[in-house]
Amino acid sequence: MIRDMYPQLSLATEIFLCAPISTATVERDFSTMNRILTDLRYRLTTEHLEQLMRISIEGPSDLNNDLKDLIIDCHEMNGNWYSWSIGSTPNDYVLAWRHTYNILLNKGIDATRLQWVWSVNRKDYGQYTAEEYWVGENYTHWLGINGFNGGSSANWSKWEWPNEILDNMMSRLHKLSSTKPMSLNAYATVGVRTGNTTDVQSKNEWLRQMCDYINNNNIKMASYNNVDGPNQDNMVFGGTHGDVIWNNFKAYSAYRNCLQSNDWIEPNITNPRLITDEQFADQAMVRESYLRPPQKHYICQYSGCGNRCSRKHKFSTVPVVDIKNCYRSLLYSAKLYCHYSCYICESCGRDDDDYHYYQCQGCGHVYCHDCCFK
């Protein structure tokens, strides 16, 4: 009866019912997600997972642009504070590194667009040595080190000059590869040599010696970590100490003088991210420097509080607490700082495991790094 009344609609319905339905595309997407979200990467956020899946499924959007990038993946693996060092082995690390490297290489992202930096901490603090995490000559373009002078800012640190910080690990890395360029991916120094008072002269001398060290040891890239930490006056520009003033910001003349030499690449004013292919491939024997701009600090956003996040430490890193009370406690050791595991930013809602959180000592509210520092 209905077929007689609506013959064309009935025919369309029969055709639709016979159309093949497939979930292959969805299943492939889930397979891609499972390949990326492995046990070693269980801390990936939804946003990062989506980006990695898009790269894997669709490939890069445009390989003909001038974008060049360096990737420092799972750095300081010879420490004991990151997920890729805790609860996994060097073999896990190497397999994950090579797997990710091959994914991007197979998508056409070669060394002309992306270069990999294998970066260690300047000392072994974890269960394994840096050498045990070596990914191999064919799976990185750079060797890197992170090293900091903590001075008397903490009871576990002491004042060390650049050669005391870097010599040992530099020698060890050169034994792994004599052909890869060397980078200093994160370095900084406090100003407190003894006690708790900043010694501007000593910090200037440390910076001068580091400039000489970079030149004398053929370090091709250096990145100063221009951010103050709790009890650590690291900043060389825009901080609370210095011996010169530039654009109303305090700064250290030794760092300025170092960058004004002819050993460094100056940014392209029309396109600051652009360097030549020769420079990117380390054929021009040049060096780069990255200095984070001075950070402004938020005032505590809780109504009626008004404390400002500053190096006077009215905010401080969330302290160690009883890890048994943390809902993610099964994933971490009992020595872990809780700001890596069970805090949620009360401003933006961030709850990333792999992130620093700060607690206002005026009202006790907790904020992530991005909401405490701007």
CSV table of C-alpha atoms in Angstrom, one decimal:
chain,number,residue,atom,x,y,z
A,1,MET,CA,0.0,0.0,0.0
A,2,ILE,CA,2.7,2.5,1.0
A,3,ARG,CA,4.8,1.4,-2.0
A,4,ASP,CA,1.9,2.2,-4.3
A,5,MET,CA,1.4,5.6,-2.7
A,6,TYR,CA,5.1,6.6,-2.7
A,7,PRO,CA,6.9,4.5,-5.4
A,8,GLN,CA,10.0,6.8,-5.8
A,9,LEU,CA,10.5,7.1,-2.0
A,10,SER,CA,10.1,3.3,-1.6
A,11,LEU,CA,12.7,2.7,-4.2
A,12,ALA,CA,15.2,5.1,-2.6
A,13,THR,CA,14.7,3.4,0.7
A,14,GLU,CA,15.4,0.0,-0.8
A,15,ILE,CA,18.6,1.4,-2.4
A,16,PHE,CA,19.7,2.9,0.9
A,17,LEU,CA,19.1,-0.3,2.8
A,18,CYS,CA,21.4,-2.1,0.4
A,19,ALA,CA,24.3,0.5,0.6
A,20,PRO,CA,27.4,-1.0,2.2
A,21,ILE,CA,28.2,0.4,5.6
A,22,SER,CA,31.8,0.3,6.8
A,23,THR,CA,33.5,1.3,10.0
A,24,ALA,CA,37.0,0.8,8.4
A,25,THR,CA,37.8,4.5,8.6
A,26,VAL,CA,36.9,4.8,12.3
A,27,GLU,CA,38.7,1.5,13.1
A,28,ARG,CA,41.9,2.9,11.4
A,29,ASP,CA,41.6,6.1,13.5
A,30,PHE,CA,41.3,4.0,16.6
A,31,SER,CA,44.3,1.9,15.6
A,32,THR,CA,46.3,5.1,15.0
A,33,MET,CA,45.3,6.3,18.5
A,34,ASN,CA,46.4,3.1,20.1
A,35,ARG,CA,49.8,3.2,18.3
A,36,ILE,CA,50.4,6.7,19.6
A,37,LEU,CA,48.9,6.5,23.1
A,38,THR,CA,51.2,3.7,24.4
A,39,ASP,CA,52.0,2.9,28.0
A,40,LEU,CA,55.0,5.2,27.7
A,41,ARG,CA,52.8,8.1,26.6
A,42,TYR,CA,49.9,7.8,29.0
A,43,ARG,CA,50.3,11.5,30.0
A,44,LEU,CA,49.5,12.9,26.6
A,45,THR,CA,46.7,15.4,26.8
A,46,THR,CA,43.7,15.2,24.5
A,47,GLU,CA,45.0,18.2,22.5
A,48,HIS,CA,48.4,16.7,22.0
A,49,LEU,CA,47.0,13.3,21.1
A,50,GLU,CA,44.8,14.9,18.5
A,51,GLN,CA,47.7,16.7,16.9
A,52,LEU,CA,49.9,13.6,16.8
A,53,MET,CA,47.0,11.6,15.2
A,54,ARG,CA,46.5,14.3,12.5
A,55,ILE,CA,50.2,14.2,11.7
A,56,SER,CA,50.0,10.4,11.4
A,57,ILE,CA,46.8,10.2,9.4
A,58,GLU,CA,47.0,13.3,7.2
A,59,GLY,CA,50.7,14.1,7.2
A,60,PRO,CA,52.0,17.7,7.2
A,61,SER,CA,49.7,20.3,5.8
A,62,ASP,CA,52.4,22.0,3.7
A,63,LEU,CA,56.0,20.9,3.1
A,64,ASN,CA,56.7,23.8,0.8
A,65,ASN,CA,56.7,26.5,3.5
A,66,ASP,CA,59.8,27.9,5.3
A,67,LEU,CA,59.0,26.3,8.7
A,68,LYS,CA,62.0,24.7,10.3
A,69,ASP,CA,61.8,23.2,13.8
A,70,LEU,CA,63.9,21.4,16.4
A,71,ILE,CA,62.3,18.7,18.5
A,72,ILE,CA,63.6,17.9,22.0
A,73,ASP,CA,61.6,14.7,22.9
A,74,CYS,CA,61.7,13.3,26.4
A,75,HIS,CA,64.7,15.2,27.6
A,76,GLU,CA,66.6,14.6,30.8
A,77,MET,CA,65.8,11.0,30.6
A,78,ASN,CA,68.8,10.2,32.9
A,79,GLY,CA,67.0,12.0,35.7
A,80,ASN,CA,64.3,10.7,38.0
A,81,TRP,CA,61.5,13.3,37.6
A,82,TYR,CA,59.8,12.5,34.3
A,83,SER,CA,57.5,9.7,33.3
A,84,TRP,CA,59.9,8.4,30.6
A,85,SER,CA,62.4,7.8,33.4
A,86,ILE,CA,60.1,6.4,36.1
A,87,GLY,CA,58.7,2.9,35.6
A,88,SER,CA,60.3,2.3,32.2
A,89,THR,CA,63.6,1.1,30.9
A,90,PRO,CA,66.1,2.5,28.5
A,91,ASN,CA,65.0,0.0,25.9
A,92,ASP,CA,61.4,1.3,26.2
A,93,TYR,CA,62.7,4.8,25.7
A,94,VAL,CA,64.8,4.0,22.6
A,95,LEU,CA,62.0,2.0,21.0
A,96,ALA,CA,59.5,4.9,21.6
A,97,TRP,CA,62.0,7.5,20.3
A,98,ARG,CA,62.8,5.5,17.1
A,99,HIS,CA,59.1,4.7,16.5
A,100,THR,CA,58.2,8.4,16.6
A,101,TYR,CA,61.2,9.4,14.5
A,102,ASN,CA,60.2,6.9,11.8
A,103,ILE,CA,56.5,8.1,11.8
A,104,LEU,CA,57.5,11.6,11.0
A,105,LEU,CA,60.2,10.6,8.5
A,106,ASN,CA,57.8,8.4,6.6
A,107,LYS,CA,55.5,11.4,6.3
A,108,GLY,CA,58.1,13.3,4.4
A,109,ILE,CA,59.3,15.4,7.3
A,110,ASP,CA,63.1,15.1,6.8
A,111,ALA,CA,66.1,16.9,8.3
A,112,THR,CA,65.5,19.9,6.0
A,113,ARG,CA,62.3,20.7,8.0
A,114,LEU,CA,62.7,18.9,11.4
A,115,GLN,CA,65.8,18.1,13.4
A,116,TRP,CA,65.9,16.0,16.5
A,117,VAL,CA,67.8,16.9,19.7
A,118,TRP,CA,68.7,14.1,22.1
A,119,SER,CA,69.2,16.0,25.3
A,120,VAL,CA,70.4,14.7,28.7
A,121,ASN,CA,70.7,16.1,32.1
A,122,ARG,CA,74.3,17.1,33.0
A,123,LYS,CA,74.4,14.4,35.7
A,124,ASP,CA,72.8,11.0,36.1
A,125,TYR,CA,70.2,11.0,38.9
A,126,GLY,CA,68.1,8.1,37.8
A,127,GLN,CA,68.5,4.4,37.8
A,128,TYR,CA,70.3,4.4,34.4
A,129,THR,CA,73.1,6.3,32.8
A,130,ALA,CA,72.7,8.7,29.9
A,131,GLU,CA,74.6,6.3,27.7
A,132,GLU,CA,72.0,3.5,28.2
A,133,TYR,CA,69.4,5.8,26.7
A,134,TRP,CA,71.4,6.5,23.5
A,135,VAL,CA,69.1,6.3,20.5
A,136,GLY,CA,71.8,5.8,18.0
A,137,GLU,CA,73.7,7.8,15.4
A,138,ASN,CA,70.9,7.6,12.8
A,139,TYR,CA,68.1,8.8,15.0
A,140,THR,CA,69.2,12.2,16.1
A,141,HIS,CA,70.8,15.3,14.6
A,142,TRP,CA,72.0,17.0,17.7
A,143,LEU,CA,73.4,16.1,21.1
A,144,GLY,CA,72.2,18.2,23.9
A,145,ILE,CA,72.8,19.0,27.6
A,146,ASN,CA,70.7,20.8,30.2
A,147,GLY,CA,72.8,22.2,33.1
A,148,PHE,CA,72.1,24.7,35.9
A,149,ASN,CA,74.1,26.4,38.6
A,150,GLY,CA,71.9,26.4,41.7
A,151,GLY,CA,74.5,28.1,44.0
A,152,SER,CA,73.3,28.3,47.6
A,153,SER,CA,69.6,28.6,46.6
A,154,ALA,CA,68.9,25.1,48.0
A,155,ASN,CA,70.5,22.8,50.6
A,156,TRP,CA,71.2,20.2,47.9
A,157,SER,CA,73.1,22.6,45.5
A,158,LYS,CA,76.3,24.5,45.5
A,159,TRP,CA,78.0,27.1,43.3
A,160,GLU,CA,79.6,25.6,40.3
A,161,TRP,CA,81.3,27.2,37.3
A,162,PRO,CA,80.4,26.2,33.8
A,163,ASN,CA,83.3,23.8,33.3
A,164,GLU,CA,82.4,22.0,36.5
A,165,ILE,CA,78.9,21.6,35.4
A,166,LEU,CA,79.5,20.5,31.8
A,167,ASP,CA,82.9,19.0,31.3
A,168,ASN,CA,82.1,15.4,32.4
A,169,MET,CA,78.9,15.0,30.3
A,170,MET,CA,80.4,16.8,27.3
A,171,SER,CA,83.2,14.2,27.3
A,172,ARG,CA,80.8,11.4,27.6
A,173,LEU,CA,78.6,12.6,24.8
A,174,HIS,CA,81.5,13.0,22.4
A,175,LYS,CA,82.3,9.4,22.9
A,176,LEU,CA,78.8,8.5,21.7
A,177,SER,CA,79.2,10.5,18.6
A,178,SER,CA,82.0,12.6,17.3
A,179,THR,CA,80.1,14.0,14.4
A,180,LYS,CA,76.9,15.4,15.9
A,181,PRO,CA,76.8,19.1,16.8
A,182,MET,CA,76.4,20.0,20.4
A,183,SER,CA,73.7,22.1,21.9
A,184,LEU,CA,73.1,23.6,25.4
A,185,ASN,CA,69.3,23.3,25.5
A,186,ALA,CA,68.7,24.9,28.8
A,187,TYR,CA,71.2,26.6,31.1
A,188,ALA,CA,71.0,29.2,33.8
A,189,THR,CA,72.7,30.5,36.9
A,190,VAL,CA,71.4,32.0,40.1
A,191,GLY,CA,73.1,35.0,41.7
A,192,VAL,CA,73.3,33.6,45.2
A,193,ARG,CA,76.9,32.2,45.6
A,194,THR,CA,76.8,32.1,49.4
A,195,GLY,CA,74.0,32.8,51.8
A,196,ASN,CA,70.8,34.2,50.3
A,197,THR,CA,71.9,37.6,48.9
A,198,THR,CA,72.4,38.0,45.1
A,199,ASP,CA,76.0,38.6,44.1
A,200,VAL,CA,75.7,40.5,40.8
A,201,GLN,CA,79.5,40.4,40.2
A,202,SER,CA,79.7,36.6,40.6
A,203,LYS,CA,76.8,36.0,38.3
A,204,ASN,CA,78.3,38.3,35.7
A,205,GLU,CA,81.6,36.3,35.9
A,206,TRP,CA,79.7,33.0,35.6
A,207,LEU,CA,77.9,34.3,32.5
A,208,ARG,CA,81.2,35.5,31.0
A,209,GLN,CA,82.8,32.2,31.6
A,210,MET,CA,79.8,30.4,30.0
A,211,CYS,CA,80.2,32.5,26.9
A,212,ASP,CA,83.8,31.5,26.6
A,213,TYR,CA,82.9,27.9,27.3
A,214,ILE,CA,80.4,27.9,24.5
A,215,ASN,CA,82.9,29.3,22.1
A,216,ASN,CA,85.9,27.2,23.2
A,217,ASN,CA,83.9,23.9,23.1
A,218,ASN,CA,82.2,24.5,19.7
A,219,ILE,CA,78.7,24.5,21.1
A,220,LYS,CA,76.5,25.4,18.2
A,221,MET,CA,73.2,26.3,20.0
A,222,ALA,CA,72.5,27.7,23.4
A,223,SER,CA,69.2,28.5,25.1
A,224,TYR,CA,69.2,30.5,28.4
A,225,ASN,CA,66.4,29.7,30.7
A,226,ASN,CA,65.3,33.2,31.6
A,227,VAL,CA,62.8,32.3,34.2
A,228,ASP,CA,63.0,32.7,38.0
A,229,GLY,CA,62.1,29.7,40.1
A,230,PRO,CA,61.3,29.4,43.8
A,231,ASN,CA,64.3,30.8,45.6
A,232,GLN,CA,66.2,31.0,42.3
A,233,ASP,CA,67.0,34.4,40.6
A,234,ASN,CA,67.9,32.9,37.2
A,235,MET,CA,66.8,35.8,35.0
A,236,VAL,CA,69.5,37.8,33.1
A,237,PHE,CA,66.9,40.2,31.6
A,238,GLY,CA,63.8,41.5,33.2
A,239,GLY,CA,64.5,40.2,36.6
A,240,THR,CA,65.0,41.9,40.0
A,241,HIS,CA,68.8,42.1,39.7
A,242,GLY,CA,71.4,43.2,37.2
A,243,ASP,CA,74.1,45.8,36.6
A,244,VAL,CA,72.7,47.5,33.5
A,245,ILE,CA,69.3,48.9,32.5
A,246,TRP,CA,67.7,48.4,29.1
A,247,ASN,CA,64.2,49.7,28.2
A,248,ASN,CA,63.5,50.0,32.0
A,249,PHE,CA,64.5,46.3,32.5
A,250,LYS,CA,67.4,45.2,34.6
A,251,ALA,CA,69.9,43.0,32.8
A,252,TYR,CA,73.4,41.5,33.1
A,253,SER,CA,76.1,43.1,31.0
A,254,ALA,CA,78.1,39.8,30.6
A,255,TYR,CA,75.1,38.2,28.8
A,256,ARG,CA,74.6,41.3,26.6
A,257,ASN,CA,78.3,41.5,25.7
A,258,CYS,CA,78.3,37.8,24.8
A,259,LEU,CA,75.4,38.2,22.4
A,260,GLN,CA,76.9,41.3,20.8
A,261,SER,CA,79.8,39.3,19.5
A,262,ASN,CA,79.9,38.1,15.9
A,263,ASP,CA,79.6,34.4,17.0
A,264,TRP,CA,75.8,34.5,17.0
A,265,ILE,CA,73.1,34.5,14.4
A,266,GLU,CA,70.9,37.6,14.5
A,267,PRO,CA,67.2,37.1,13.9
A,268,ASN,CA,65.7,38.0,10.5
A,269,ILE,CA,63.6,41.1,11.2
A,270,THR,CA,61.1,40.3,8.5
A,271,ASN,CA,60.8,36.6,9.6
A,272,PRO,CA,62.4,35.9,13.0
A,273,ARG,CA,61.9,32.1,12.7
A,274,LEU,CA,63.7,31.9,9.4
A,275,ILE,CA,67.3,30.7,9.1
A,276,THR,CA,69.1,29.4,6.0
A,277,ASP,CA,69.2,25.7,5.1
A,278,GLU,CA,72.9,25.8,5.7
A,279,GLN,CA,72.5,27.2,9.2
A,280,PHE,CA,69.8,24.8,10.0
A,281,ALA,CA,71.9,21.8,8.8
A,282,ASP,CA,74.8,23.1,10.8
A,283,GLN,CA,77.0,23.8,7.8
A,284,ALA,CA,77.7,27.4,8.5
A,285,MET,CA,79.4,27.0,11.8
A,286,VAL,CA,77.1,29.4,13.6
A,287,ARG,CA,75.3,29.5,16.9
A,288,GLU,CA,71.9,30.5,17.9
A,289,SER,CA,70.6,31.8,21.2
A,290,TYR,CA,67.1,31.9,22.6
A,291,LEU,CA,66.3,34.2,25.5
A,292,ARG,CA,62.8,34.0,26.9
A,293,PRO,CA,61.2,37.5,27.3
A,294,PRO,CA,60.7,38.8,30.8
A,295,GLN,CA,57.6,37.4,32.4
A,296,LYS,CA,54.9,39.4,34.0
A,297,HIS,CA,53.2,37.9,37.0
A,298,TYR,CA,49.5,37.5,37.7
A,299,ILE,CA,47.9,38.6,40.9
A,300,CYS,CA,46.1,35.8,42.7
A,301,GLN,CA,42.7,35.6,41.1
A,302,TYR,CA,40.9,34.6,44.2
A,303,SER,CA,38.6,37.4,45.3
A,304,GLY,CA,40.0,39.4,48.2
A,305,CYS,CA,43.5,37.9,48.2
A,306,GLY,CA,45.7,40.2,46.0
A,307,ASN,CA,49.0,38.4,46.4
A,308,ARG,CA,51.2,38.6,43.3
A,309,CYS,CA,53.2,35.7,42.1
A,310,SER,CA,56.8,37.0,42.3
A,311,ARG,CA,60.3,36.0,43.3
A,312,LYS,CA,59.5,37.1,46.8
A,313,HIS,CA,57.7,33.7,46.8
A,314,LYS,CA,54.3,34.6,48.1
A,315,PHE,CA,53.5,31.8,45.7
A,316,SER,CA,55.6,28.6,46.0
A,317,THR,CA,55.8,25.2,44.3
A,318,VAL,CA,53.1,22.9,45.8
A,319,PRO,CA,54.9,21.0,48.6
A,320,VAL,CA,55.3,17.3,48.9
A,321,VAL,CA,52.2,15.6,50.4
A,322,ASP,CA,51.2,12.1,51.3
A,323,ILE,CA,51.2,10.5,47.9
A,324,LYS,CA,48.8,7.8,49.1
A,325,ASN,CA,46.0,10.4,49.1
A,326,CYS,CA,46.5,11.1,45.4
A,327,TYR,CA,44.1,9.5,43.1
A,328,ARG,CA,46.8,8.7,40.6
A,329,SER,CA,49.1,7.3,43.3
A,330,LEU,CA,49.5,3.9,41.6
A,331,LEU,CA,51.4,5.5,38.7
A,332,TYR,CA,54.1,7.2,40.7
A,333,SER,CA,56.7,6.6,43.3
A,334,ALA,CA,56.2,7.8,46.9
A,335,LYS,CA,59.0,10.4,46.5
A,336,LEU,CA,57.2,12.3,43.7
A,337,TYR,CA,56.2,15.9,44.3
A,338,CYS,CA,52.4,16.1,44.2
A,339,HIS,CA,52.4,19.0,41.8
A,340,TYR,CA,53.2,16.4,39.1
A,341,SER,CA,50.2,14.3,39.9
A,342,CYS,CA,47.1,15.4,41.6
A,343,TYR,CA,46.4,19.2,41.4
A,344,ILE,CA,44.0,21.1,39.2
A,345,CYS,CA,44.5,24.8,38.3
A,346,GLU,CA,41.6,26.7,39.9
A,347,SER,CA,41.8,29.3,37.2
A,348,CYS,CA,41.8,27.4,33.9
A,349,GLY,CA,41.1,23.8,35.1
A,350,ARG,CA,44.4,22.4,33.8
A,351,ASP,CA,45.2,19.0,35.4
A,352,ASP,CA,48.1,17.8,33.3
A,353,ASP,CA,50.3,15.3,35.2
A,354,ASP,CA,53.4,16.7,33.6
A,355,TYR,CA,53.0,20.3,34.8
A,356,HIS,CA,54.1,22.6,37.6
A,357,TYR,CA,51.5,24.0,39.9
A,358,TYR,CA,51.9,26.9,42.4
A,359,GLN,CA,50.1,27.5,45.6
A,360,CYS,CA,49.3,31.0,46.9
A,361,GLN,CA,50.5,31.3,50.4
A,362,GLY,CA,48.1,34.1,51.1
A,363,CYS,CA,44.9,32.1,50.5
A,364,GLY,CA,46.0,28.6,49.6
A,365,HIS,CA,44.6,28.4,46.1
A,366,VAL,CA,46.5,26.5,43.4
A,367,TYR,CA,47.3,27.7,39.9
A,368,CYS,CA,49.2,26.2,37.0
A,369,HIS,CA,52.4,27.8,35.7
A,370,ASP,CA,50.6,29.6,32.9
A,371,CYS,CA,48.1,31.2,35.2
A,372,CYS,CA,50.7,32.1,37.8
A,373,PHE,CA,53.2,33.5,35.3
A,374,LYS,CA,52.3,35.3,32.1
